[in-house]
mmCIF file of C-alpha atoms in Angstrom:
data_model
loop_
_atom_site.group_PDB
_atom_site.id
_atom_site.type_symbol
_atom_site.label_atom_id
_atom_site.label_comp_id
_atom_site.label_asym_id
_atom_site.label_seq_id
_atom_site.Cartn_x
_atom_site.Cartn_y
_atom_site.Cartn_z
ATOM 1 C CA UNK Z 1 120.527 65.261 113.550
ATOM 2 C CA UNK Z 2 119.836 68.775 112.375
ATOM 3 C CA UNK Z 3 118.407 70.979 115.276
ATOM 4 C CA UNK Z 4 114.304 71.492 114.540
ATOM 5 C CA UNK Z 5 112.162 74.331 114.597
ATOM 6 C CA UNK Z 6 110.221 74.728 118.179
ATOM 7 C CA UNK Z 7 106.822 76.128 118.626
ATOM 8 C CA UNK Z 8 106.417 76.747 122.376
ATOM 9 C CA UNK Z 9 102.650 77.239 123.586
ATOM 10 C CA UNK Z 10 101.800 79.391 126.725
ATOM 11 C CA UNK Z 11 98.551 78.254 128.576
ATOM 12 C CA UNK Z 12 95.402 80.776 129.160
ATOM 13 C CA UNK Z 13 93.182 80.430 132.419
ATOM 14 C CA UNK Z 14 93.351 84.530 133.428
ATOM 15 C CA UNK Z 15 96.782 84.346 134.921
ATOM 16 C CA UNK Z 16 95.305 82.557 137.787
ATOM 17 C CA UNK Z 17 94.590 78.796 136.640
ATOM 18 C CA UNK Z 18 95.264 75.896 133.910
ATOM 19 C CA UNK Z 19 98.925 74.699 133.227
ATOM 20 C CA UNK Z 20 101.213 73.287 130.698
ATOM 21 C CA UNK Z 21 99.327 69.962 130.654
ATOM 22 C CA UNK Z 22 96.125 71.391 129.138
ATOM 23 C CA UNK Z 23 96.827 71.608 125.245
ATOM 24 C CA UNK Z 24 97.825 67.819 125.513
ATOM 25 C CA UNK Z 25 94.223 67.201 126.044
ATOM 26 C CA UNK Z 26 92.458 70.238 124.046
ATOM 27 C CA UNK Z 27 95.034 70.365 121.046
ATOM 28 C CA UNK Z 28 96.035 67.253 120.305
ATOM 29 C CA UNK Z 29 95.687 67.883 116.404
ATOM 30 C CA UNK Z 30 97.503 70.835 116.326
ATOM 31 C CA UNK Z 31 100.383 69.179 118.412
ATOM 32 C CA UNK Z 32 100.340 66.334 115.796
ATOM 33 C CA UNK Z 33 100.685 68.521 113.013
ATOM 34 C CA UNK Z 34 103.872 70.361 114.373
ATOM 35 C CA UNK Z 35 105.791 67.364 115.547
ATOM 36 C CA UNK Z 36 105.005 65.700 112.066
ATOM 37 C CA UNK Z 37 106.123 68.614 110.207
ATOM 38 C CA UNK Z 38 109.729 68.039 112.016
ATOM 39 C CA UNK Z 39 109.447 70.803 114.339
ATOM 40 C CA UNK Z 40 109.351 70.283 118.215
ATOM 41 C CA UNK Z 41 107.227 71.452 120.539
ATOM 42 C CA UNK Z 42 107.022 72.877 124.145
ATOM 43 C CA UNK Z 43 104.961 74.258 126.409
ATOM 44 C CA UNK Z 44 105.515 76.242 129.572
ATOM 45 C CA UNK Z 45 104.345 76.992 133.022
ATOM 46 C CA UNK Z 46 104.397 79.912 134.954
ATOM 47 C CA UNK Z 47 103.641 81.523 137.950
ATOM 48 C CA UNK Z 48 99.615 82.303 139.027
ATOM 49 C CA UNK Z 49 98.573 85.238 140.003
ATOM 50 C CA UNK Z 50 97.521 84.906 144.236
ATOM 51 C CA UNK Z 51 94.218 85.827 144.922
ATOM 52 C CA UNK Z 52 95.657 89.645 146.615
ATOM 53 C CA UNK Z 53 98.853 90.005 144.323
ATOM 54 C CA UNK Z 54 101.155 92.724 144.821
ATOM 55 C CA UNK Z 55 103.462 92.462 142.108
ATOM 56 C CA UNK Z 56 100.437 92.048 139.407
ATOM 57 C CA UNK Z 57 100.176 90.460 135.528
ATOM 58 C CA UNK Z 58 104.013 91.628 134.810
ATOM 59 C CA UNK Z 59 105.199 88.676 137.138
ATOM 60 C CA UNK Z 60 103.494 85.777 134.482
ATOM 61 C CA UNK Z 61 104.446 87.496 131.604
ATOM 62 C CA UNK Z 62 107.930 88.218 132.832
ATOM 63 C CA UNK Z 63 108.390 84.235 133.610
ATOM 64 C CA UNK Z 64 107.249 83.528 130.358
ATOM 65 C CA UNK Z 65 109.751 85.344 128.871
ATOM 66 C CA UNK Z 66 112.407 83.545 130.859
ATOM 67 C CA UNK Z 67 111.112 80.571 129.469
ATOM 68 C CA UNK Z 68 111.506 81.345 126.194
ATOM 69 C CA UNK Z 69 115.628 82.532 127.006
ATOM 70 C CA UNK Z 70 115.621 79.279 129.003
ATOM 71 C CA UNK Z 71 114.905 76.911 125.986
ATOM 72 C CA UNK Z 72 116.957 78.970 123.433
ATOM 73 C CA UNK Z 73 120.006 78.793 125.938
ATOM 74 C CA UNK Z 74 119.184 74.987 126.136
ATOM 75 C CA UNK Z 75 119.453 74.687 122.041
ATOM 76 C CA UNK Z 76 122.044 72.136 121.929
ATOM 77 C CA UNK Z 77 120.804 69.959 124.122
ATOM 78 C CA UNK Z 78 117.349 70.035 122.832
ATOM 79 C CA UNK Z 79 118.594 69.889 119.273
ATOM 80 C CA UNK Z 80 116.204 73.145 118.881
ATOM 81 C CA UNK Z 81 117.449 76.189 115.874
ATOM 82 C CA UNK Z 82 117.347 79.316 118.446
ATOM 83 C CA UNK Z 83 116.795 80.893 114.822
ATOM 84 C CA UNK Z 84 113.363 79.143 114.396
ATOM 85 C CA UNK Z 85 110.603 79.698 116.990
ATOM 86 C CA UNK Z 86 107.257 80.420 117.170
ATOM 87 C CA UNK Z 87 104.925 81.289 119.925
ATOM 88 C CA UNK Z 88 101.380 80.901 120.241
ATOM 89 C CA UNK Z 89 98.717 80.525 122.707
ATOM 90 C CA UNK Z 90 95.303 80.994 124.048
ATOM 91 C CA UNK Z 91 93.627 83.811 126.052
ATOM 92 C CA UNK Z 92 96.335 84.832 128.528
ATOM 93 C CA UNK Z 93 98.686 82.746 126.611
ATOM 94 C CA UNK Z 94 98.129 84.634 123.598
ATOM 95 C CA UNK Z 95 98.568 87.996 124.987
ATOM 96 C CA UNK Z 96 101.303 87.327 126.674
ATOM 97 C CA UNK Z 97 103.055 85.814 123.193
ATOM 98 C CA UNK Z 98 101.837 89.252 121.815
ATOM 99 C CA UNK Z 99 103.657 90.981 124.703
ATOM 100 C CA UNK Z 100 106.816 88.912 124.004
ATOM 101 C CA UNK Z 101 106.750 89.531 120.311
ATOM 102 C CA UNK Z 102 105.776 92.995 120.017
ATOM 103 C CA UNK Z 103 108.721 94.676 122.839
ATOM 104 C CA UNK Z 104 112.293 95.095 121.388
ATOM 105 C CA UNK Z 105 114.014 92.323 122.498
ATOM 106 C CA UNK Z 106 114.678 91.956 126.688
ATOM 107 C CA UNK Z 107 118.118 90.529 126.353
ATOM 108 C CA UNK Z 108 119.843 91.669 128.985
ATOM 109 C CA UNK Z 109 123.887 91.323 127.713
ATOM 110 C CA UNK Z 110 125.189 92.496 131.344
ATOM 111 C CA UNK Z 111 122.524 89.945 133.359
ATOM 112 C CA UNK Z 112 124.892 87.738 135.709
ATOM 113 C CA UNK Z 113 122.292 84.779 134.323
ATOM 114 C CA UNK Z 114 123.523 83.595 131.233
ATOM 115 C CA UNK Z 115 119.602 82.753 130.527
ATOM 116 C CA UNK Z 116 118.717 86.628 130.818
ATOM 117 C CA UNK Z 117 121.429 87.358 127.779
ATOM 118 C CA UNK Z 118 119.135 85.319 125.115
ATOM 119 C CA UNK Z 119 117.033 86.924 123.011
ATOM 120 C CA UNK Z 120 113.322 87.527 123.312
ATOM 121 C CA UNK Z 121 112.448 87.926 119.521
ATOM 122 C CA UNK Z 122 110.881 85.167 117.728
ATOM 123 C CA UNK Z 123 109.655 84.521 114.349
ATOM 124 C CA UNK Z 124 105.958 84.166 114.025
ATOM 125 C CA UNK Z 125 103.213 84.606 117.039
ATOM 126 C CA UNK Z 126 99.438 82.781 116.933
ATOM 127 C CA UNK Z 127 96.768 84.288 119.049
ATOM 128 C CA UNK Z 128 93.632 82.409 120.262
ATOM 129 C CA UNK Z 129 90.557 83.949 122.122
ATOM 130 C CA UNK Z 130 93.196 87.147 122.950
ATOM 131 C CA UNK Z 131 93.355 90.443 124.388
ATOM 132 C CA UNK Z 132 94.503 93.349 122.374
ATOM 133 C CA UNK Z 133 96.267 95.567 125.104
ATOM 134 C CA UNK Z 134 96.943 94.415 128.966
ATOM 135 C CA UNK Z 135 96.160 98.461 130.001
ATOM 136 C CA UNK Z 136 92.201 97.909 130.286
ATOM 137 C CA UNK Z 137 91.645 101.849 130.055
ATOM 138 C CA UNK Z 138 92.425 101.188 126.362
ATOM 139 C CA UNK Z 139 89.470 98.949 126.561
ATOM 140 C CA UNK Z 140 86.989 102.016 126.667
ATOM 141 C CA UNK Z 141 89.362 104.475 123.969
ATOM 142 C CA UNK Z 142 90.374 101.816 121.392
ATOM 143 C CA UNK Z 143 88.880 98.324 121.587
ATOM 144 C CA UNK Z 144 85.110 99.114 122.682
ATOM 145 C CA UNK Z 145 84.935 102.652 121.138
ATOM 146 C CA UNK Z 146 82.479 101.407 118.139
ATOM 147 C CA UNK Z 147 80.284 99.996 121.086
ATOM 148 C CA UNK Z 148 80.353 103.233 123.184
ATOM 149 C CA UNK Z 149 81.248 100.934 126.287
ATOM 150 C CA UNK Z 150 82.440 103.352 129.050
ATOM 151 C CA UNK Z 151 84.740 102.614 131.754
ATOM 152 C CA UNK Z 152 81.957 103.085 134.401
ATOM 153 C CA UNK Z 153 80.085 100.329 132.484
ATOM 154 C CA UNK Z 154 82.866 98.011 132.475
ATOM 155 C CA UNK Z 155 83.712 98.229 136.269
ATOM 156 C CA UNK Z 156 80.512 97.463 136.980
ATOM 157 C CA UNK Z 157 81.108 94.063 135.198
ATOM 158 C CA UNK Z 158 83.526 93.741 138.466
ATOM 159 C CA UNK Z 159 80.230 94.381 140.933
ATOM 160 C CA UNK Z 160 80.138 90.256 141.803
ATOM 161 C CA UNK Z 161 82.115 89.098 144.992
ATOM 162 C CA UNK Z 162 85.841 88.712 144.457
ATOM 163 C CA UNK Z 163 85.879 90.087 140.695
ATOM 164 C CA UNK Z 164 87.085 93.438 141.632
ATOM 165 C CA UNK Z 165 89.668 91.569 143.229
ATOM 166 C CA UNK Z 166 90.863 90.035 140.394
ATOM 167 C CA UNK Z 167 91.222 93.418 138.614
ATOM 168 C CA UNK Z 168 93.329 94.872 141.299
ATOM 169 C CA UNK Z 169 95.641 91.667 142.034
ATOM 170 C CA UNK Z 170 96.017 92.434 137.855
ATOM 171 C CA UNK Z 171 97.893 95.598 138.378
ATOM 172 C CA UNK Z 172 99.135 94.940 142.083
ATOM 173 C CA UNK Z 173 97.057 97.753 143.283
ATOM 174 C CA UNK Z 174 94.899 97.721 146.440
ATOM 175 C CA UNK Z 175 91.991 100.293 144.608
ATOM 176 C CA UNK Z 176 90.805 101.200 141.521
ATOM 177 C CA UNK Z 177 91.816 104.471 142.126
ATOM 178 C CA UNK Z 178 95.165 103.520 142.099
ATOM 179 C CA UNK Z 179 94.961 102.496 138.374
ATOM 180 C CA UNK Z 180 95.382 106.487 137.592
ATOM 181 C CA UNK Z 181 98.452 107.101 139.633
ATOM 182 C CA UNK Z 182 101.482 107.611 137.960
ATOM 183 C CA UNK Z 183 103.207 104.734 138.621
ATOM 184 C CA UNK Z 184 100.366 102.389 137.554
ATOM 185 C CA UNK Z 185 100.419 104.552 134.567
ATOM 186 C CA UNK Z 186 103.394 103.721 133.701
ATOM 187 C CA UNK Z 187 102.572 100.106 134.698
ATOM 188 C CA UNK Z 188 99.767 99.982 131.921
ATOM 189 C CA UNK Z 189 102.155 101.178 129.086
ATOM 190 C CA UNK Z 190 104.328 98.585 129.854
ATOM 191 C CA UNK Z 191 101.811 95.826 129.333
ATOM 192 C CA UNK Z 192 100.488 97.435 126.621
ATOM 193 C CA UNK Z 193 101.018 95.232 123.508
ATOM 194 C CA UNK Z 194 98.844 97.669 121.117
ATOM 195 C CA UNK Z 195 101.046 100.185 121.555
ATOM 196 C CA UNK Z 196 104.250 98.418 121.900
ATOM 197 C CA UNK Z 197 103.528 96.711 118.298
ATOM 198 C CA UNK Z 198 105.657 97.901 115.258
ATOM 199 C CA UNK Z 199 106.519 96.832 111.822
ATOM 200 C CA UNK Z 200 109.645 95.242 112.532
ATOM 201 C CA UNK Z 201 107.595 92.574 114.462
ATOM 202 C CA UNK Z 202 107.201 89.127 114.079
ATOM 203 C CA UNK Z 203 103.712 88.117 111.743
ATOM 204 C CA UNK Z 204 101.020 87.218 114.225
ATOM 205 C CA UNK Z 205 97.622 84.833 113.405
ATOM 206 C CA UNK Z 206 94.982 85.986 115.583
ATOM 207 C CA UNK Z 207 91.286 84.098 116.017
ATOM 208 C CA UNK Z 208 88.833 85.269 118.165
ATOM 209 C CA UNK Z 209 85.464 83.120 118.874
ATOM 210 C CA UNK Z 210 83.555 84.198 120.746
ATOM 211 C CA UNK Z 211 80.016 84.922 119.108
ATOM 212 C CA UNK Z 212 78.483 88.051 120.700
ATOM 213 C CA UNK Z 213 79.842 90.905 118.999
ATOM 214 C CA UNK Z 214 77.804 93.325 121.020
ATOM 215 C CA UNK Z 215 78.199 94.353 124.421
ATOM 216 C CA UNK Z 216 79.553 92.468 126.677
ATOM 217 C CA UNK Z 217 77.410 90.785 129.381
ATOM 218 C CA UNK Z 218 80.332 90.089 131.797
ATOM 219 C CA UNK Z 219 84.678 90.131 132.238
ATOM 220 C CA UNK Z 220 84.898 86.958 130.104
ATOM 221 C CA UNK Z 221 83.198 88.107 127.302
ATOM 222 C CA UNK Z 222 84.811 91.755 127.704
ATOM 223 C CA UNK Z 223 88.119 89.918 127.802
ATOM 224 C CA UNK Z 224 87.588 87.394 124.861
ATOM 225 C CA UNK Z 225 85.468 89.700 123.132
ATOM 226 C CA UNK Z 226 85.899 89.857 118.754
ATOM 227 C CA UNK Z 227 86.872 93.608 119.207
ATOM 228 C CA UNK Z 228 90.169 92.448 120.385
ATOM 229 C CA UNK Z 229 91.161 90.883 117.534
ATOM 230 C CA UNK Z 230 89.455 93.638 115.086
ATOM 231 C CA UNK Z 231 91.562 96.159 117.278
ATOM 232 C CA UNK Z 232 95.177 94.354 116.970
ATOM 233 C CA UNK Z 233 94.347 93.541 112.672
ATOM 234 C CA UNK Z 234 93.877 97.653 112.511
ATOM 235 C CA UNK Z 235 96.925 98.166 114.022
ATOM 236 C CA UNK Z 236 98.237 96.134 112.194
ATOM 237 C CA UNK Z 237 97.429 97.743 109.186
ATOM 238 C CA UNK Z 238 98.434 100.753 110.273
ATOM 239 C CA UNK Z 239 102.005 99.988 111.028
ATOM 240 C CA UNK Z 240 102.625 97.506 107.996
ATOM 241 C CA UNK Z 241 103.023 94.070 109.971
ATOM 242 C CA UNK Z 242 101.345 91.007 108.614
ATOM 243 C CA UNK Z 243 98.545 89.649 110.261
ATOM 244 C CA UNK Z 244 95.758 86.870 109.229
ATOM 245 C CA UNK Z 245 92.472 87.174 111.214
ATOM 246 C CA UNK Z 246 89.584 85.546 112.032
ATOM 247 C CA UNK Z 247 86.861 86.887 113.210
ATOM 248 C CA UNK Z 248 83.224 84.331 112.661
ATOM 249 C CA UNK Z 249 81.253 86.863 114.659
ATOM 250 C CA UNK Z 250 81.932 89.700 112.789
ATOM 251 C CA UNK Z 251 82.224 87.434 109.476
ATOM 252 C CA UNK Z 252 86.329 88.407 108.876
ATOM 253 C CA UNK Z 253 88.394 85.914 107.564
ATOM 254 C CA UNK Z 254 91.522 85.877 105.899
ATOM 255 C CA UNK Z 255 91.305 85.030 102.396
ATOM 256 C CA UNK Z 256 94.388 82.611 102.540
ATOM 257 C CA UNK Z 257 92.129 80.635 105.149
ATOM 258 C CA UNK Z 258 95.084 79.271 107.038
ATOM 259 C CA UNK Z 259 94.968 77.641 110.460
ATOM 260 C CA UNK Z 260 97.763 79.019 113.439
ATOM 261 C CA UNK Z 261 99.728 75.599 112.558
ATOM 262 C CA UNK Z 262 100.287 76.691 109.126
ATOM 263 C CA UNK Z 263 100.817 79.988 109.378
ATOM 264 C CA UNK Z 264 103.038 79.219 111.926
ATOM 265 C CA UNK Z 265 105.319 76.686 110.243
ATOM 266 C CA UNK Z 266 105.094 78.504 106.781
ATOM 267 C CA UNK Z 267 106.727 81.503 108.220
ATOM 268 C CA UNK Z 268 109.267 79.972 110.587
ATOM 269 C CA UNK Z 269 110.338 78.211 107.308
ATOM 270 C CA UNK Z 270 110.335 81.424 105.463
ATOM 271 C CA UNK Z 271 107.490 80.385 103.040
ATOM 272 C CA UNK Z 272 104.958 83.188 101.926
ATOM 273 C CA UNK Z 273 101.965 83.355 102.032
ATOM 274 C CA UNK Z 274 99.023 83.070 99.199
ATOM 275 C CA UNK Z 275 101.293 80.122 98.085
ATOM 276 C CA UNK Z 276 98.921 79.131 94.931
ATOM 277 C CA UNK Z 277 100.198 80.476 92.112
ATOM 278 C CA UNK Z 278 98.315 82.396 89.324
ATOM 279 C CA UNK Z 279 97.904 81.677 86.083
ATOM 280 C CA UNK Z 280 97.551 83.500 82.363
ATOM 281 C CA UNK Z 281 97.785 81.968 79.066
ATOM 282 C CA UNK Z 282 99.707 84.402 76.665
ATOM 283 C CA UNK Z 283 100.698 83.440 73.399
ATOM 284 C CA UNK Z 284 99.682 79.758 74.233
ATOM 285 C CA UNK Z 285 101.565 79.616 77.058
ATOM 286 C CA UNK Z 286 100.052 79.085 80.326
ATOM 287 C CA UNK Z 287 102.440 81.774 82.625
ATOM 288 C CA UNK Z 288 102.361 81.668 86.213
ATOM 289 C CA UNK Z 289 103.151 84.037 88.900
ATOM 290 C CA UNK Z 290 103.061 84.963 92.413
ATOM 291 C CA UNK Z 291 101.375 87.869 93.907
ATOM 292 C CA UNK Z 292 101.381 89.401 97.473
ATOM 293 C CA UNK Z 293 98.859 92.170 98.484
ATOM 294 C CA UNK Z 294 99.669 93.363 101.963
ATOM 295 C CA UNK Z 295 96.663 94.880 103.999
ATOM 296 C CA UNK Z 296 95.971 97.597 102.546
ATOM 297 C CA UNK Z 297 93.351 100.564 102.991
ATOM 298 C CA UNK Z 298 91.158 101.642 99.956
ATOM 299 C CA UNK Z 299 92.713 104.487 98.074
ATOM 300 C CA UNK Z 300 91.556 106.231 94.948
ATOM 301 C CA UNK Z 301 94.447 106.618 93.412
ATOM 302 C CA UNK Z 302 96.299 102.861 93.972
ATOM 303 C CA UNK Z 303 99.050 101.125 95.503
ATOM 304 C CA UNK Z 304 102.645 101.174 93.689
ATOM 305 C CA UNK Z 305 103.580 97.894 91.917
ATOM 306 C CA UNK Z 306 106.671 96.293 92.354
ATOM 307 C CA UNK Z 307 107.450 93.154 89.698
ATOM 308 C CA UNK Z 308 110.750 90.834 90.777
ATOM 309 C CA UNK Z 309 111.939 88.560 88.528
ATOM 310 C CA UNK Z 310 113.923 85.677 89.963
ATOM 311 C CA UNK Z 311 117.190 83.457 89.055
ATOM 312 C CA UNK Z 312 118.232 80.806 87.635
ATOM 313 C CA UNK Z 313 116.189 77.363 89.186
ATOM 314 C CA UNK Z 314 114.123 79.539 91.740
ATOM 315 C CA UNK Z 315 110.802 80.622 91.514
ATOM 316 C CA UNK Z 316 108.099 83.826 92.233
ATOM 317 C CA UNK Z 317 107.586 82.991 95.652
ATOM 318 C CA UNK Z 318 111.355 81.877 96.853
ATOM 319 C CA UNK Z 319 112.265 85.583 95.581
ATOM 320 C CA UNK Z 320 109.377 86.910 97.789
ATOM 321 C CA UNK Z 321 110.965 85.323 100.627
ATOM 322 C CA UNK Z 322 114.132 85.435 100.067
ATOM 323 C CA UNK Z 323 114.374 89.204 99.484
ATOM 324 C CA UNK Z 324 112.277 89.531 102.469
ATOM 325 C CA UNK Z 325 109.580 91.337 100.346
ATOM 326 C CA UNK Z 326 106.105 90.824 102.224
ATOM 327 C CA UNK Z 327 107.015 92.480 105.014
ATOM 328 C CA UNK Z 328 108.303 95.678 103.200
ATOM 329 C CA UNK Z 329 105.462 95.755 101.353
ATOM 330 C CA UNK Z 330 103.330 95.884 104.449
ATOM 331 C CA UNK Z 331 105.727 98.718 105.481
ATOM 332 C CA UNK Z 332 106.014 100.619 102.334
ATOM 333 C CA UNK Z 333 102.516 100.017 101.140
ATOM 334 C CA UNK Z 334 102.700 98.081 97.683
ATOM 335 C CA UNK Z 335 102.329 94.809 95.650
ATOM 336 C CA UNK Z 336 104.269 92.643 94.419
ATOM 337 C CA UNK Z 337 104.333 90.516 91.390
ATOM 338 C CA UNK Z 338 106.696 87.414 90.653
ATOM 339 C CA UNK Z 339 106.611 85.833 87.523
ATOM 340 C CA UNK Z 340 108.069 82.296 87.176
ATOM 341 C CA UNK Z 341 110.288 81.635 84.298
ATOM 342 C CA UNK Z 342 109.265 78.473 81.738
ATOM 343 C CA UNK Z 343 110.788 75.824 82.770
ATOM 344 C CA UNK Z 344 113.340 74.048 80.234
ATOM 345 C CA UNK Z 345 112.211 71.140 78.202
ATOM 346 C CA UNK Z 346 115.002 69.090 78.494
ATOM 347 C CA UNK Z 347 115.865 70.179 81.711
ATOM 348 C CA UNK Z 348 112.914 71.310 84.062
ATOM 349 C CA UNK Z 349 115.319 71.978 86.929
ATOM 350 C CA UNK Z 350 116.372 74.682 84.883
ATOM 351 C CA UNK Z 351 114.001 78.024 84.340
ATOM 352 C CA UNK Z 352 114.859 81.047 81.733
ATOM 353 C CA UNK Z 353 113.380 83.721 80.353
ATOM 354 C CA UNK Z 354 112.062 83.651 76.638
ATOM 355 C CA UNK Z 355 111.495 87.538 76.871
#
């Protein structure tokens, strides 16, 4: 049989509860629509944060990441392409996908473990209910900066028995003083996937729920909050990476309106999105053509246009793909345009040019 596609999903629950079990019960849809697509699927424990943790969110994240090596070492016996994965998840899942996707790949090629020599990079990443950046001081400069929330305000959120716990056993620190030293410093950056995130990334799909849009009342909403996912689609933006968000709260929504499963399996196939064509009558001929506007920021004075025309028995969008287009266009900051040819009357396999 030719080796599938695998979409691994990594459980939420704050680092410190749930398991692999869960999306068996909560996404059974979604599960239905990968394995009937052809591509397998996975999912993945890993180890909980204890109540007083010394070692702190790296430890989760870091197994994940081992599972990923572990089931792309495993290809052949799972009948898996280690060219084809996605990863997506929920809450803690889905930072810690973002965290995975958005480092240079952790191979290690010297690791005794043959598992720690497999890549880390992946194709496509779906984020639900996530967290833009693990270093929460970013919470107060970046995410919550349009809300004025301060830091003071947000460690009071921590005032309830055993929540200020939770914040320390996050960094393996016994105060919150310690979260300024420079080791835990240089602890944050490393769990920072907002600024670890650059254009050579894989896409990501990001959704975030939750309906205030205001201040927060409390750490869930601060940590699910729509900010988050406003915060990673700027970036975005700003480094030239594709990324489809929605946002209800805030009323943002991708105009391609695609769910995490599609945009998932379109890209680990190497489809494009936006994959309606077109259309234009000219000369009384009904012309179609595919066109890809990366996110772009208003400018006076327009984006660049860039027009490919295809070959023989292909079409706009298999161009797109195959010359690995969107992405430089999110990059480079322009559009593209791909005409199809007319197909032949006698033989509509075949496509030319009349012009």
């Amino acid at each position: 049989k030719e080796p599938t596609p695998l979409v691994i999903y990594i459980h939420g629950g704050g680092f410190t509860s749930v398991s692999k079990e869960k999306p068996y019960n909560s996404a059974r849809k979604e599960i239905r629509d990968i394995l009937s697509s052809g591509a397998s699927y996975a999912t993945i424990n890993y180890r909980l944060l204890d109540e007083v943790d010394h070692d702190g969110v790296i430890k989760p994240m870091n197994d994940s990441k081992r599972c990923l090596q572990f089931l792309r070492y495993h290809h052949e016996q799972l009948n898996v392409d280690p060219s084809r994965i996605a990863l997506y998840g929920g809450s803690a899942g889905a930072g810690t996908c973002l965290w995975i996707a958005f480092n240079n790949d952790m191979a290690d090629p010297n690791a005794d473990d043959p598992i720690l020599r497999e890549s880390t990079r992946v194709n496509v990443i779906g984020a639900k209910n996530t967290q833009a950046t693990y270093d929460v001081y970013r919470f107060e400069t970046d995410v919550f900066v349009s809300l004025g929330l301060t830091w003071e305000q947000m460690t009071e959120m921590y005032a309830e028995p055993g929540s200020e716990q939770g914040l320390l056993s996050f960094y393996g620190v016994d105060s919150l003083q310690d979260l300024s030293t420079p080791e835990i410093t240089e602890y944050r950056a490393r769990v920072d996937m907002l600024a670890l995130m650059s254009p050579d990334d894989p896409p990501f799909w990001v959704r975030n729920n939750q309906g205030n849009a205001g201040i927060p009342v409390d750490t869930d909403e601060m940590f699910h909050h729509p900010l988050h996912a406003v915060t990673l689609k700027e970036r975005a933006n700003e480094v030239g990476l594709e990324c489809q968000a929605y946002i209800p709260a805030l009323e943002i929504a991708d105009p391609a309106g695609d769910d995490v499963v599609k945009f998932m399996l379109d890209r680990i196939e190497g489809k494009m999105p936006n994959g309606q064509y077109t259309q234009m009558i000219y000369e009384g001929i009904t012309r179609e053509y595919a066109v890809i506007e990366p996110s772009l920021d208003p400018n006076p004075d327009g984006y660049p246009l860039v027009i490919g025309l295809h070959g023989g028995g292909s079409e706009g969008y298999e161009f797109i793909a195959f010359a690995f287009l969107a992405r430089k266009a999110n990059q480079e900051k322009f559009i593209i345009a791909a005409p199809n040819a007319l197909r032949h009357s006698q033989y509509p396999l075949v496509t030319r040019w009349n012009a």
